[in-house]
């Protein structure tokens, strides 16, 4: 009600389930999650949002402190933080660190690590005037205010779900409930006719251009909608979208959508995908191998023979959800012979290139308008809502909007790669690294996404900033029926180094030898 009916978009929705605190408002002065507060119980009570606190000037000191201390980074959690902090400062004007942590404990932040926020709240009373930014050329050693910082502490920055044209239709994506399955669509025309408020159902048959997208043109392999003569390759893969008027769509039961599933046994692990007789996810990718990476230098056997100490280890990482507070969201509208998509994205130019191909349009016919991004951490480099928005707006000639639910976001968007990393390292007693032999196997999920980048960058990064007499690093990205894996490669190439050095080589006097 606050956001859609009253237009108070400073209050954010991160989870819609009472977990993230992005929707925190004050109810009779007490912080509550708006998403868990029924409107029916509010008669005679006072609700204050960031807009209200800002208008009264009550949180001016807090806003200034957030700016000065860099406490608003992406800014999606900032309204919830400010509202919760304002409630604390009303009763405790000079809080201790523990009191601040207790008061803000219900609001999650994925960017700051919380220290800057705690410092800002503890210094809210002292920050009457924000330090001006230094002149051009004098920034080193000075705090520099974010150029978009004021909008973030005001709650006026526009994120993906904060804006859409009047009368926009909404989209519900129909997704596979199975990791691997075949499917058949029923009579979608009859479904549309029998569903009040539903305007259209769009499927693979409605895509005017290429029903494939990706981030690297040579490996673009993910369908916008799975084709009925293909398998769905991961749980959450799209097979259709329902477009309709907002109110009836909110009550729509997608369980009645005409689709029949035939579940198939999936391959979920690196070993399963490489076992003999394993089903091949992509016909041209033998052994389910997307790509291999390889970096070599020097003569490995000779370098290991010269080593006085040798250590070896195997390390595994799992899928990691990026878990930004802002779910994927945006809107699109057709303007004459162009389509415009306003969306939360880390890569507007790559989005445009993919949408041109999907819609079969020239470059000048697609415009991406990036909003503020409420956390991306690499995952918003990939397409998510963009193809559905663009296709519906282009096909139907009406504005459309789409915001993923938290489960939908977690189910359908890219993850960090699960990996199995083996490393063997040789060193001398005086702490010189002589040889390293590294292999990395990456579960790249159902589609390529950034898998080839990860498999090719990790061999470069795996040795860290050290000089070895000989070095070999080999990697492979392997398809499974898991969600597509994407960035972040850095954490996975370095994780083993921390573990390895602290657990196995910690007693050696390792020296870092600078290179040119
Ligand atoms: S707690 Fe309400 S949106 Fe997350
Ligand atoms: S600044 Fe807190 S989630 Fe981004």
Tab-separated table of C-alpha atoms and ligand atoms in Angstrom, residues 12-16 18-23 33 35, ligand 1:
chain	number	residue	atom	x	y	z
A	12	UNK	CA	11.858	-0.905	-0.018
A	13	UNK	CA	10.860	-4.546	-0.499
A	14	UNK	CA	13.722	-6.990	-0.292
A	15	UNK	CA	12.132	-10.263	0.749
A	16	UNK	CA	8.413	-9.649	1.433
A	18	UNK	CA	9.914	-10.287	7.329
A	19	UNK	CA	13.574	-11.234	6.980
A	20	UNK	CA	15.566	-8.345	5.487
A	21	UNK	CA	14.243	-5.173	7.156
A	22	UNK	CA	14.374	-3.112	3.936
A	23	UNK	CA	10.694	-2.239	4.494
A	33	UNK	CA	8.498	-4.653	8.940
A	35	UNK	CA	5.604	-6.273	4.673
B	1	LIG	S1	11.398	-7.614	5.845
B	1	LIG	FE1	9.908	-6.661	4.625
B	1	LIG	S2	10.743	-6.720	2.656
B	1	LIG	FE2	12.160	-7.833	3.819
